Coordinates of C-alpha atoms in Angstrom, one line a residue:
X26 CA 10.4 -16.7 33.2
X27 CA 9.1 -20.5 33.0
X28 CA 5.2 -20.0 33.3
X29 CA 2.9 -22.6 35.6
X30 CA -0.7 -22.1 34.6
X31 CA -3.3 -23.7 36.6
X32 CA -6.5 -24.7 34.0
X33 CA -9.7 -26.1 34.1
X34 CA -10.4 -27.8 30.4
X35 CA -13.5 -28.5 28.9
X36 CA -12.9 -31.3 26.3
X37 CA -14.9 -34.6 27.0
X38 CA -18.4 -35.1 26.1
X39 CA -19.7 -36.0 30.4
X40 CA -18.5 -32.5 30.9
X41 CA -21.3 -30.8 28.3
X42 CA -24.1 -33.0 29.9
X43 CA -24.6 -30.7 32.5
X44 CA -25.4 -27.9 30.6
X45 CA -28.5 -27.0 28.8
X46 CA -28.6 -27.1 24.6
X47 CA -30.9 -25.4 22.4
X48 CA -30.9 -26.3 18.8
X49 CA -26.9 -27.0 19.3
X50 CA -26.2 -31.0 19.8
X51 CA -23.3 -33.3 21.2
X52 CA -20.7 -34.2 18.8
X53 CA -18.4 -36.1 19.3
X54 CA -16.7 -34.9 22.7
X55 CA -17.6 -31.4 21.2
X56 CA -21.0 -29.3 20.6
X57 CA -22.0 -28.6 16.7
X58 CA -24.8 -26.6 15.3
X59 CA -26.7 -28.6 12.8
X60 CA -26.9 -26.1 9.9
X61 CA -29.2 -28.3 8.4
X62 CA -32.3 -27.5 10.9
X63 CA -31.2 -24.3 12.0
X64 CA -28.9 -21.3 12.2
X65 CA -28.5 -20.1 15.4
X66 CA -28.3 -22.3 18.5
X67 CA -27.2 -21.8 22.2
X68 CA -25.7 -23.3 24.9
X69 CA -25.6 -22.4 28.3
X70 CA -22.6 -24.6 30.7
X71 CA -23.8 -24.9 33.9
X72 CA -21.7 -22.7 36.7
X73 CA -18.0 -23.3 37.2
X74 CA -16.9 -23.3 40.5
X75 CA -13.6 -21.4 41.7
X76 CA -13.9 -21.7 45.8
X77 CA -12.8 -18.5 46.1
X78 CA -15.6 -15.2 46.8
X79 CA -14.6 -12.5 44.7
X80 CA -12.5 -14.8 42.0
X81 CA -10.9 -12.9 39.6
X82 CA -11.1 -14.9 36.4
X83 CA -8.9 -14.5 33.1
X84 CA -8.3 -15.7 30.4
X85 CA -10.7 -18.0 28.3
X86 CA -10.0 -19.7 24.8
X87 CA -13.0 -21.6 22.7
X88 CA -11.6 -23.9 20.4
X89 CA -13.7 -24.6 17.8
X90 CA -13.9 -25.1 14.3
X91 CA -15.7 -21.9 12.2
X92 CA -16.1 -22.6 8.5
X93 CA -16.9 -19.3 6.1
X94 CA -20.1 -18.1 7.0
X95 CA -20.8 -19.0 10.6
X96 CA -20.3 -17.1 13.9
X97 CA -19.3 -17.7 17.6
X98 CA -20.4 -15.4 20.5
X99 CA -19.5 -16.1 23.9
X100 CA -21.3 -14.7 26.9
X101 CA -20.1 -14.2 30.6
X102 CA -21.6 -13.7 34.0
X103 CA -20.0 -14.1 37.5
X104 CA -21.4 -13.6 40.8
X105 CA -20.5 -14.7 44.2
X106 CA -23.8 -15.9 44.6
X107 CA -25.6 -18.8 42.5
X108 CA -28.9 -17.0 42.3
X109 CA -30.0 -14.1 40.1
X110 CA -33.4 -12.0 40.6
X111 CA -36.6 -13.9 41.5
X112 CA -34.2 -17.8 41.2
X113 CA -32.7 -19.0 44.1
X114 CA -30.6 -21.1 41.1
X115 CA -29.5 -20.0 38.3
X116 CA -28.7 -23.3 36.8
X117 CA -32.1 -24.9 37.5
X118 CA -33.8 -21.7 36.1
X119 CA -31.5 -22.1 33.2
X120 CA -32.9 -25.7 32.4
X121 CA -36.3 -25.0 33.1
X122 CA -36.5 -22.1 30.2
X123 CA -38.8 -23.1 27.3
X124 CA -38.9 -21.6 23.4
X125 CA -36.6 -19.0 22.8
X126 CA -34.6 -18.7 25.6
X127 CA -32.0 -16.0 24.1
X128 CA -34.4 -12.5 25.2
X129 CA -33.8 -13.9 29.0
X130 CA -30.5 -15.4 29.2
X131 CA -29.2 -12.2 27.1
X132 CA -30.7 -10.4 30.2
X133 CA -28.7 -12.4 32.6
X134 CA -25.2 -11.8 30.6
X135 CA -25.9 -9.1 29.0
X136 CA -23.9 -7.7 25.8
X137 CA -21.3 -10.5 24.4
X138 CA -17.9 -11.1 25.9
X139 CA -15.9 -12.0 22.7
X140 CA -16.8 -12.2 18.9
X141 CA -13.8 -15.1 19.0
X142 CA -12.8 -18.3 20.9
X143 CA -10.1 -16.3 22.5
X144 CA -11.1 -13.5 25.1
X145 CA -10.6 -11.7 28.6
X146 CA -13.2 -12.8 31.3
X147 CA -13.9 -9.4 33.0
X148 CA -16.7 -10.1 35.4
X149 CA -15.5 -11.2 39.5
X150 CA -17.1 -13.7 41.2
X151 CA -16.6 -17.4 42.7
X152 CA -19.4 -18.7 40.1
X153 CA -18.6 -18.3 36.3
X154 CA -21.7 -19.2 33.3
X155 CA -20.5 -19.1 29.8
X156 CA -22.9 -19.0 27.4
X157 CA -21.8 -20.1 23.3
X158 CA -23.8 -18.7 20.7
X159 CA -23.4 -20.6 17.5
X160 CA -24.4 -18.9 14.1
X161 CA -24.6 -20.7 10.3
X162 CA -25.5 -18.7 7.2
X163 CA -23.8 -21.7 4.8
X164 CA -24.0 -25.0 4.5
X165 CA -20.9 -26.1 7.3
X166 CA -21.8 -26.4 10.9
X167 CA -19.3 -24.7 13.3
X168 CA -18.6 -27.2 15.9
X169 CA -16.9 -26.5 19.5
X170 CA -13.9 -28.6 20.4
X171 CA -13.0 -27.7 23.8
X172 CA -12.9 -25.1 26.6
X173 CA -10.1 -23.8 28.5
X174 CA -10.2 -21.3 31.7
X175 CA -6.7 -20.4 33.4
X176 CA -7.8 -20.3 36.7
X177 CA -4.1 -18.7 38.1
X178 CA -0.6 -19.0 37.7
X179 CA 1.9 -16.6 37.2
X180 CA 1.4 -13.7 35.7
X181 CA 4.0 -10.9 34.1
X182 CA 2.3 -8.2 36.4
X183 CA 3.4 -10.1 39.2
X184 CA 7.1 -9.3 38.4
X185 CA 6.6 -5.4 38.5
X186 CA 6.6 -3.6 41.6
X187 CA 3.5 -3.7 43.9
X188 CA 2.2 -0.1 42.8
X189 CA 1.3 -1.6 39.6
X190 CA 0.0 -4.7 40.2
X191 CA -3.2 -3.1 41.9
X192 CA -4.0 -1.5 38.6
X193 CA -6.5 -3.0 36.5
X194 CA -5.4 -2.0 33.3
X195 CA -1.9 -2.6 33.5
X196 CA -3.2 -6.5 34.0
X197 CA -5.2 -6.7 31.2
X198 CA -2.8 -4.4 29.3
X199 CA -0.2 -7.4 30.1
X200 CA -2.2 -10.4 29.6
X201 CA -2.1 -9.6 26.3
X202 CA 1.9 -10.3 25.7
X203 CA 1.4 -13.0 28.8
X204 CA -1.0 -15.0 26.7
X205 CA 1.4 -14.9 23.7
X206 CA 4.1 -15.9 26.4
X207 CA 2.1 -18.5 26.8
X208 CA 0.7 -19.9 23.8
X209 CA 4.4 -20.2 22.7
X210 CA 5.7 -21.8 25.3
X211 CA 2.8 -24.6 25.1
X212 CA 3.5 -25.1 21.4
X213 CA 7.2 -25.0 22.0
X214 CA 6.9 -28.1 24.7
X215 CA 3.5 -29.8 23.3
X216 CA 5.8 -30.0 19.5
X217 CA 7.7 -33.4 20.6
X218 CA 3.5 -34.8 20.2
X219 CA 2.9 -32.8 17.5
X220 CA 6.0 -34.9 15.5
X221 CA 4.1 -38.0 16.6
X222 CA 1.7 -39.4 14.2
X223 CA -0.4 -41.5 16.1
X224 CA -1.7 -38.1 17.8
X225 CA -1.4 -35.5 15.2
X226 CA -3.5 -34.9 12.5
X227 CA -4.4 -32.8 9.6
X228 CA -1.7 -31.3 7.4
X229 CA 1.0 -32.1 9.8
X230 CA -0.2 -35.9 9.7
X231 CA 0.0 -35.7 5.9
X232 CA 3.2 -33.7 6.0
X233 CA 4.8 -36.5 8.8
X234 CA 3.2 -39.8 5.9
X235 CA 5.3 -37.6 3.1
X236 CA 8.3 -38.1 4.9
X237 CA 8.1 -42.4 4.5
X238 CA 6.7 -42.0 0.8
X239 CA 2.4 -43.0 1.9
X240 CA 0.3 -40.8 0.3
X241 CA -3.6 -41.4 -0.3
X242 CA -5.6 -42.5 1.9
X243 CA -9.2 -41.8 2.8
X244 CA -8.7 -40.7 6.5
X245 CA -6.6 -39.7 8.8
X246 CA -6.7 -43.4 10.3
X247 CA -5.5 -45.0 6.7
X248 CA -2.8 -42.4 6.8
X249 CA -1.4 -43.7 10.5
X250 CA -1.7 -47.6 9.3
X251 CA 0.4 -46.9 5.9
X252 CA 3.0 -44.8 8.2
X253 CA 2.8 -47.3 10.8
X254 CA 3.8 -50.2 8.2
X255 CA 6.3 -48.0 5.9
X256 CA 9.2 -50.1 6.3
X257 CA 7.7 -53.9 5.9
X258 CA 5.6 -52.8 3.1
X259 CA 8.4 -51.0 1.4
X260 CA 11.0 -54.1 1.5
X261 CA 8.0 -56.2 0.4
X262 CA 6.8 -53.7 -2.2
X263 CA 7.4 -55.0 -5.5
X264 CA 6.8 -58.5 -4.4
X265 CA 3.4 -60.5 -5.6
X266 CA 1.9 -59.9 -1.8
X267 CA 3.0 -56.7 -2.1
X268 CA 1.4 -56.0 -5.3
X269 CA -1.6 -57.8 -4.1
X270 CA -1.8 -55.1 -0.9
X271 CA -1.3 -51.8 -3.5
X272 CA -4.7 -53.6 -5.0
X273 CA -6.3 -53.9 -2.2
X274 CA -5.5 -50.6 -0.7
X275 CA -6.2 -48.8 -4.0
X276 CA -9.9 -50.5 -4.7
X277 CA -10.8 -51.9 -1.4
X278 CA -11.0 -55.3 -3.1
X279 CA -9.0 -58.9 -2.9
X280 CA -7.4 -59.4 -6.4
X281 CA -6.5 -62.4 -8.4
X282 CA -2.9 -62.4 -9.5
X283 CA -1.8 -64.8 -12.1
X284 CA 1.6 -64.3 -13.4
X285 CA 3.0 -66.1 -16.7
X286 CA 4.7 -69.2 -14.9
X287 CA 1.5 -70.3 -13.9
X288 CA -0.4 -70.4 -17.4
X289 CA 2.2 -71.1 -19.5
X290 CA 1.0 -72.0 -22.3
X291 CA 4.7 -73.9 -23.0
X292 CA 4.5 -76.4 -19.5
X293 CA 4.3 -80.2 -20.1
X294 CA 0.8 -79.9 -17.9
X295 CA -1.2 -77.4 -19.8
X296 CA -4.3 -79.0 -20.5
X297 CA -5.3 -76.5 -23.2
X298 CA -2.4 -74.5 -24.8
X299 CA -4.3 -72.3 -27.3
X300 CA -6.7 -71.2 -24.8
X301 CA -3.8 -70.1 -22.7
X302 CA -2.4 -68.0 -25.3
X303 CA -5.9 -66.7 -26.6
X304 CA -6.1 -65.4 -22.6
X305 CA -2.7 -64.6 -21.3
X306 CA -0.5 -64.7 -24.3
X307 CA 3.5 -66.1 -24.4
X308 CA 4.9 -62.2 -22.7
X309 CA 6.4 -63.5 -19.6
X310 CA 6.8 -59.5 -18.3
X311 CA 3.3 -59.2 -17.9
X312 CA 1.0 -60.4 -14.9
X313 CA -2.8 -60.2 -14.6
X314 CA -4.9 -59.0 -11.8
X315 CA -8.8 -60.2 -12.0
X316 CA -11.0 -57.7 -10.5
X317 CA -15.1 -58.1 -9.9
X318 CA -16.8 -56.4 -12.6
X319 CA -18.6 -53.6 -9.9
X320 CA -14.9 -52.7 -8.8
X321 CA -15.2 -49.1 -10.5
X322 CA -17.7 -47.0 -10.3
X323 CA -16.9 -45.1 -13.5
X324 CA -13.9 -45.4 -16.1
X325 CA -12.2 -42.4 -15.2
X326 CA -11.6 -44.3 -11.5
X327 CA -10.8 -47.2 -13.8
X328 CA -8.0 -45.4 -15.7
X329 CA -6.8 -43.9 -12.3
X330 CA -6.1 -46.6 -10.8
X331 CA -4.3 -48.1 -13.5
X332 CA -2.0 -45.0 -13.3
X333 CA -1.3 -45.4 -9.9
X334 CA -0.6 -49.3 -10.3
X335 CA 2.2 -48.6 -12.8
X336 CA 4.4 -46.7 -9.8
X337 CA 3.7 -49.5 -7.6
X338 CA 4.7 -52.7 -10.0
X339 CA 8.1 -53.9 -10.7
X340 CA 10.7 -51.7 -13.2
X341 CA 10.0 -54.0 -16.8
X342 CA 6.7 -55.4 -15.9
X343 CA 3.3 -54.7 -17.1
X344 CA 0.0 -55.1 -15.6
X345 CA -3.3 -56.0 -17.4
X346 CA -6.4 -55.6 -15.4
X347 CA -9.5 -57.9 -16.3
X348 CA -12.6 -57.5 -14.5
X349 CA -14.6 -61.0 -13.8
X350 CA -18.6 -60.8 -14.1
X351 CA -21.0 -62.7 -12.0
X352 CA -22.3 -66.0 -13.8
X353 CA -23.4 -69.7 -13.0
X354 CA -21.8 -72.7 -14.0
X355 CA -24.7 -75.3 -14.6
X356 CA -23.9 -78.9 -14.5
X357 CA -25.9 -82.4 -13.4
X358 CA -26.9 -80.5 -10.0
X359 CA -27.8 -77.5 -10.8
X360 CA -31.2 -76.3 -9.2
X361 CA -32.4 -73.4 -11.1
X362 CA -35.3 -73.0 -9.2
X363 CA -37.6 -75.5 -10.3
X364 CA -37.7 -79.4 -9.6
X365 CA -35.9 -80.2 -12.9
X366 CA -32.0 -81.3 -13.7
X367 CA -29.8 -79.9 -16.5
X368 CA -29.6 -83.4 -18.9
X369 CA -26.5 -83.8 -21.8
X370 CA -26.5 -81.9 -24.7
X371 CA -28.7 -83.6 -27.6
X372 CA -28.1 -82.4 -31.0
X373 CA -30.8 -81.7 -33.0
X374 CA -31.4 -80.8 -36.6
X375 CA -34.1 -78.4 -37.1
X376 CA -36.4 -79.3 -40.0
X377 CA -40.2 -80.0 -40.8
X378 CA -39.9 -83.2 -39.7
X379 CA -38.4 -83.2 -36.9
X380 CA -40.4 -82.0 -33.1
X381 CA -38.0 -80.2 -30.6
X382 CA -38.8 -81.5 -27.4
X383 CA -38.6 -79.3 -24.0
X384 CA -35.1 -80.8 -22.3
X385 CA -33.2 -80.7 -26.3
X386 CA -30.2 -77.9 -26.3
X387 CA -30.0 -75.6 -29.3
X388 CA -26.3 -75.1 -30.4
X389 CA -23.3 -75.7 -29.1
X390 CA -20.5 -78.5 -30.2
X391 CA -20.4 -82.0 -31.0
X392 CA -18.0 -82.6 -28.1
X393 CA -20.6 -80.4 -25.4

């Protein structure tokens, strides 16, 4: 049997607007109770229309996302009508209700539906209400994804005889298999996407980046650009862009690199050969990447990332990291701030006899 399911889904954040919140909030294209200023919220959709008097509705899932120590109740009323008691509206009284609304609106649906996302809609009628009731005893928020009614479609009852399809019990009894049925075929032709990382996420999106060698990453976004450029970045991995991009990804910064060639200490042009060495020394396997001082926050993310450089540098090289701090170079036109210029260094020896005067610098070498 190939089932055709006819659905109405719930998923964008327009289709929420219509209904009325109480301590519960948009998120997103979802709804999310804000643990933070309350533990219980509620929200009431506004009715769902089948067209049809007497509509027997059936199955409903709530995806949403319940962390330990929160709770999702979900309420249903149906009636053929779109009043109830003294309104003429049930949706406009809905809206109008002030302060606690749950003592009236549990009057209108009375006992819960479902303790879960997934459930049987029992009540008949062309309009549905479903009401959420969101619960937090922890510090997560539960948040609702999306909303999904099967409106009709096949059925397995509708392949037994027609002595047993007028029985209500045998439906339901079946709807539990059929929604099995269902949710397996619906995983079984939705897995093609699910193998696609620009649409999948969570484990599977980390699973699908394990597969071209990207781990890391901050989000789930990070993890699609470093699977998205796996193959260039891997030819060009132990080049010095290369290099330069495991920097930038790792810290977030744009390094320096300065490899021995270029400070050679040995070149006909080096202008001062005993400073080289003093800095870079005469290994021509080891490279250099400058860093701002406030790259790390600590030096345990210091040392970390040092680790984490030595699998992305090439086999015989080593790295040394230095880490540049902020200063000012003052020469002729330097303003510091006050109407003054930095003059040449006067040497000065400091004795009895002698007065220092304000512009005289104190140390230093003959050649300053």
């Amino acid at each position: 049997m190939e089932p055709i399911q006819a659905q109405m889904v719930f998923c964008c954040a327009e289709q929420w607007m219509g209904g009325r919140c109480w301590q519960i909030e948009p998120w997103g294209d979802g709804l999310r109770l804000d643990c933070g200023r309350a533990t219980t919220g509620v929200y009431c959709m506004e009715a769902v229309d089948s067209g049809e008097n007497g509509f027997c509705w059936s199955r409903a899932v709530v995806e949403a996302d319940l962390p330990p120590d929160t709770a999702l109740r979900v309420y249903a009323y149906a009636s053929d009508s779109r009043s109830w008691g003294e309104w003429s509206d049930l949706d406009e009284a809905i809206r109008g209700l002030e302060g606690d609304p749950l003592p009236v609106l549990r009057e209108v649906f009375g006992p819960p539906a479902a303790e879960s996302g997934d459930f049987f809609i029992r009540p008949q009628g062309r309009y549905l209400w479903l009401m959420f009731e969101l619960a937090a005893t922890g510090s997560a928020s539960p948040v609702i994804r999306a909303l999904r009614l099967w409106m009709r479609g096949d059925h397995m009852v509708d392949y037994l005889p027609a002595i047993y399809q007028e029985e209500d019990f045998t439906r339901r009894f079946l709807s539990i298999f059929n929604s099995m049925y269902a949710d397996m075929e619906r995983a079984i032709d939705g897995l093609p996407g699910q193998m696609d990382y620009e649409h999948t996420s969570g484990a599977l999106l980390r699973y699908l980046a394990s597969w071209v060698c990207v781990e890391g990453g901050d989000s789930e976004e990070a993890l699609r650009a470093g699977i998205r450029t796996a193959l260039p970045d891997y030819e060009s991995r132990y080049t010095v862009e290369g290099v330069r991009r495991s920097v930038r990804r790792l810290t977030g910064r744009e390094p320096i690199l300065i490899e021995h060639f270029q400070v050679s200490p040995n070149r006909p042009d080096c202008g001062d050969p005993e400073l080289y060495r003093r800095l870079y020394g005469e290994d021509p396997y080891r490279f250099f990447v400058l860093l701002p001082e406030d790259t790390f926050s600590s030096q345990r993310e210091r040392e970390a990332f040092q680790r984490d450089m030595e699998e992305l540098i090439p086999a015989g090289m080593s790295m040394q990291m230095v880490q540049l701090k902020s200063c000012i170079q003052l020469d002729w036109h330097t303003y510091l701030g006050v109407n003054s210029r930095v003059g040449g260094y006067v040497p000065a020896a400091i004795d009895e006899q002698v007065t220092i005067h304000y512009d005289t610098t104190i140390g230093g070498a003959s050649h300053e």
